[in-house]
Tab-separated table of C-alpha atoms in Angstrom:
chain	number	residue	atom	x	y	z
A	163	MET	CA	-43.282	-11.123	-37.591
A	164	LEU	CA	-44.351	-10.933	-33.875
A	165	ARG	CA	-41.517	-13.316	-32.950
A	166	LEU	CA	-38.932	-11.010	-34.650
A	167	ALA	CA	-40.293	-7.963	-32.820
A	168	VAL	CA	-40.181	-9.714	-29.405
A	169	THR	CA	-36.479	-10.660	-30.183
A	170	PHE	CA	-35.524	-7.076	-30.999
A	171	VAL	CA	-37.371	-5.616	-27.747
A	172	LEU	CA	-35.682	-8.319	-25.579
A	173	ALA	CA	-32.249	-7.480	-27.194
A	174	ALA	CA	-32.814	-3.754	-26.532
A	175	VAL	CA	-33.700	-4.429	-22.909
A	176	LEU	CA	-30.688	-6.627	-22.382
A	177	THR	CA	-28.333	-3.981	-23.984
A	178	GLY	CA	-29.841	-1.217	-21.722
A	179	CYS	CA	-29.227	-3.373	-18.565
A	180	SER	CA	-25.525	-3.864	-19.425
A	181	ALA	CA	-24.756	-0.302	-20.301
A	182	LYS	CA	-22.426	1.558	-17.944
A	183	GLU	CA	-22.927	5.190	-16.968
A	184	PRO	CA	-19.948	7.197	-15.789
A	185	GLY	CA	-19.780	7.054	-12.021
A	186	THR	CA	-22.095	4.078	-11.659
A	187	PRO	CA	-20.675	0.960	-10.081
A	188	SER	CA	-20.859	-2.249	-12.149
A	189	ALA	CA	-19.812	-5.777	-11.441
A	190	GLY	CA	-16.892	-5.320	-13.871
A	191	ASN	CA	-15.158	-2.731	-11.987
A	192	GLN	CA	-15.154	-4.059	-8.547
A	193	THR	CA	-11.733	-4.662	-6.906
A	194	GLY	CA	-10.647	-6.257	-3.743
A	195	GLY	CA	-8.193	-5.020	-1.209
A	196	THR	CA	-7.312	-1.445	-0.275
A	197	PRO	CA	-8.214	1.104	-2.826
A	198	THR	CA	-5.263	3.179	-4.361
A	199	ALA	CA	-7.337	5.386	-6.523
A	200	GLY	CA	-10.527	7.287	-6.048
A	201	THR	CA	-12.396	10.225	-7.221
A	202	SER	CA	-12.232	13.178	-4.938
A	203	ALA	CA	-13.726	15.486	-7.603
A	204	GLY	CA	-16.200	12.718	-8.510
A	205	THR	CA	-15.041	12.580	-12.067
A	206	ALA	CA	-11.310	11.652	-12.601
A	207	PRO	CA	-9.396	9.005	-10.695
A	208	VAL	CA	-7.147	10.210	-7.969
A	209	ASN	CA	-3.638	8.517	-7.810
A	210	ARG	CA	-2.568	7.921	-4.336
A	211	PRO	CA	0.098	5.593	-2.696
A	212	LYS	CA	-2.816	4.462	-0.463
A	213	ALA	CA	-6.347	5.763	0.358
A	214	VAL	CA	-6.626	6.043	4.215
A	215	ASP	CA	-9.762	6.636	6.173
A	216	LEU	CA	-8.868	9.790	8.227
A	217	LYS	CA	-11.771	9.137	10.606
A	218	THR	CA	-9.716	6.249	12.150
A	219	LEU	CA	-6.290	7.940	12.036
A	220	ASP	CA	-4.420	9.541	14.923
A	221	PRO	CA	-2.550	12.403	13.135
A	222	CYS	CA	0.316	12.205	15.967
A	223	SER	CA	0.975	8.549	14.902
A	224	LEU	CA	2.408	9.885	11.540
A	225	ILE	CA	5.394	11.486	13.450
A	226	THR	CA	8.012	8.855	14.277
A	227	ALA	CA	10.829	9.298	16.702
A	228	GLU	CA	13.231	9.643	13.503
A	229	THR	CA	11.008	12.300	12.015
A	230	LYS	CA	10.902	14.212	15.346
A	231	ALA	CA	14.821	14.199	15.475
A	232	THR	CA	15.236	14.995	11.753
A	233	LEU	CA	12.887	17.950	11.741
A	234	GLY	CA	13.855	19.294	15.099
A	235	LEU	CA	10.582	18.828	16.784
A	236	ARG	CA	10.355	19.392	20.510
A	237	ILE	CA	6.705	18.464	21.363
A	238	VAL	CA	4.124	16.189	19.410
A	239	GLU	CA	0.887	15.982	21.198
A	240	PRO	CA	-2.903	15.607	20.541
A	241	GLY	CA	-4.747	18.973	20.430
A	242	ASN	CA	-8.335	19.979	20.267
A	243	PRO	CA	-9.957	19.403	16.942
A	244	LEU	CA	-11.656	22.186	15.049
A	245	PRO	CA	-15.302	21.770	14.736
A	246	GLU	CA	-15.258	23.028	11.165
A	247	TYR	CA	-13.227	20.068	9.988
A	248	GLY	CA	-16.109	17.680	10.680
A	249	GLU	CA	-17.449	15.246	13.260
A	250	GLY	CA	-14.595	12.827	14.266
A	251	SER	CA	-11.811	15.067	13.000
A	252	LYS	CA	-8.521	14.907	14.962
A	253	ARG	CA	-5.521	17.276	15.655
A	254	CYS	CA	-1.920	16.947	16.419
A	255	ASN	CA	0.038	20.023	17.887
A	256	LEU	CA	3.805	20.256	17.151
A	257	THR	CA	6.466	22.722	18.281
A	258	TYR	CA	10.041	22.908	17.113
A	259	GLU	CA	13.306	23.042	19.212
A	260	ASP	CA	14.116	26.638	17.940
A	261	ARG	CA	10.582	27.694	18.947
A	262	LYS	CA	10.366	30.015	15.928
A	263	TYR	CA	7.656	27.930	14.329
A	264	ILE	CA	4.690	25.717	15.451
A	265	ALA	CA	2.794	23.216	13.369
A	266	ASN	CA	-0.376	21.394	13.367
A	267	ILE	CA	-1.776	18.162	11.611
A	268	HIS	CA	-5.495	17.974	11.262
A	269	THR	CA	-7.741	15.382	9.737
A	270	LEU	CA	-10.504	17.013	7.723
A	271	VAL	CA	-13.297	14.538	7.377
A	272	ASN	CA	-16.139	16.643	5.992
A	273	GLY	CA	-15.037	17.331	2.444
A	274	GLY	CA	-12.169	16.816	0.045
A	275	VAL	CA	-10.545	18.744	-2.847
A	276	ASP	CA	-13.740	20.057	-4.277
A	277	ARG	CA	-14.728	21.779	-0.873
A	278	LEU	CA	-11.183	23.034	-0.412
A	279	LYS	CA	-11.351	24.791	-3.753
A	280	GLN	CA	-14.738	26.298	-3.080
A	281	THR	CA	-13.752	27.526	0.491
A	282	THR	CA	-10.139	28.675	-0.209
A	283	GLY	CA	-10.474	29.629	-3.828
A	284	GLU	CA	-8.699	27.617	-6.524
A	285	ALA	CA	-6.591	30.640	-7.563
A	286	LYS	CA	-4.989	30.821	-4.109
A	287	LEU	CA	-3.979	27.060	-4.089
A	288	THR	CA	-0.587	25.686	-5.598
A	289	SER	CA	-0.589	22.089	-6.607
A	290	LEU	CA	2.196	19.865	-5.624
A	291	GLN	CA	2.995	16.170	-4.874
A	292	ILE	CA	3.631	15.152	-1.317
A	293	ALA	CA	5.032	11.628	-0.799
A	294	GLY	CA	3.162	10.617	-3.956
A	295	TYR	CA	-0.140	12.194	-2.921
A	296	PRO	CA	-1.784	15.071	-4.661
A	297	ALA	CA	-1.516	18.126	-2.483
A	298	TYR	CA	-2.285	21.751	-2.462
A	299	LEU	CA	-0.431	24.627	-0.674
A	300	THR	CA	-1.759	27.918	0.316
A	301	GLN	CA	-0.694	30.827	2.619
A	302	ARG	CA	-2.833	32.744	5.046
A	303	ASP	CA	-2.630	35.422	7.585
A	304	SER	CA	-2.359	34.273	11.268
A	305	PRO	CA	-3.107	36.882	13.902
A	306	GLY	CA	-0.090	37.569	16.021
A	307	SER	CA	2.442	35.939	13.823
A	308	ALA	CA	4.170	36.509	10.549
A	309	GLY	CA	1.733	34.199	8.770
A	310	ALA	CA	1.130	30.547	8.162
A	311	CYS	CA	1.459	28.043	5.250
A	312	GLU	CA	-0.902	25.137	4.707
A	313	VAL	CA	-0.350	22.014	2.823
A	314	TYR	CA	-3.474	19.834	2.225
A	315	ILE	CA	-3.037	16.161	1.238
A	316	ASP	CA	-5.614	14.435	-0.759
A	317	ALA	CA	-5.680	11.185	1.468
A	318	ASN	CA	-8.997	9.795	0.517
A	319	ASP	CA	-12.262	10.719	-1.236
A	320	GLY	CA	-13.882	13.499	0.705
A	321	GLN	CA	-11.128	13.751	3.220
A	322	LEU	CA	-7.800	15.861	3.591
A	323	LEU	CA	-4.829	15.703	5.856
A	324	LEU	CA	-3.996	19.290	6.636
A	325	VAL	CA	-0.346	20.073	7.656
A	326	ASP	CA	0.190	23.686	8.606
A	327	GLY	CA	3.258	25.629	9.709
A	328	VAL	CA	2.989	28.960	11.669
A	329	ALA	CA	5.714	31.619	11.677
A	330	GLY	CA	6.805	32.284	15.353
A	331	PHE	CA	4.762	34.489	17.512
A	332	GLY	CA	6.838	37.623	18.345
A	333	ASP	CA	10.094	36.280	16.571
A	334	SER	CA	10.781	38.666	13.779
A	335	SER	CA	13.263	36.128	12.167
A	336	ALA	CA	10.381	33.774	11.414
A	337	THR	CA	8.799	34.356	8.090
A	338	VAL	CA	5.889	32.793	5.956
A	339	ASP	CA	8.471	31.283	3.506
A	340	GLY	CA	10.157	29.591	6.618
A	341	ALA	CA	6.704	28.319	7.673
A	342	CYS	CA	6.213	26.802	4.137
A	343	GLU	CA	9.549	25.195	4.308
A	344	ARG	CA	8.617	23.585	7.582
A	345	ALA	CA	5.075	22.627	6.583
A	346	LYS	CA	6.371	21.112	3.294
A	347	ALA	CA	8.921	18.946	5.087
A	348	LEU	CA	6.460	17.915	7.871
A	349	ALA	CA	3.927	17.011	5.232
A	350	ASN	CA	6.326	14.882	3.260
A	351	ALA	CA	7.162	13.022	6.441
A	352	ALA	CA	3.503	12.572	7.373
A	353	GLY	CA	2.502	11.587	3.777
A	354	ALA	CA	5.223	8.876	3.767
A	355	ALA	CA	3.963	7.545	7.076
A	356	LEU	CA	0.349	7.731	5.819
A	357	ALA	CA	1.053	5.499	2.968
A	358	THR	CA	2.066	2.740	5.461
A	359	LYS	CA	-1.258	2.920	7.465
């Protein structure tokens, strides 16, 4: 009888050791190579063409000579990163030939989609796909301009690539809708380049 009880206890212990809990890594789900899916929200997998660590990315490197010509960009140069985007974030400033709009590409390294939804408000975000990446669009006021449009690309767990377009300062023909068109086109080009990094 004692031998039978020990067998049941041992079986129970072994079963407990092999049980998987959601979100807990196990030997069965390890993969090699570059991850293409992750969990920004910590629950559901995120499908991305490629997860890229934005701490090592120069955002200006996402703008090729072809992209610059196609989108009518005049200047593409590094800018000062914003402290609220985390230690190690980077910024690229862009201006257009027509000078009606400006744009920026920021790497946000201190929080992903969950943080974005909390700080911006989920109701103000429109979901979209940018070059195969999940992304979110929102509009905001921009002092001295007609407004700004922001596209957040879910590039990696806990990290976002922000592409914004700002309607020209003092140019009455520049609109928020125009800023969104520019931001989306720029985000698509940057997202396609991101997937090759």
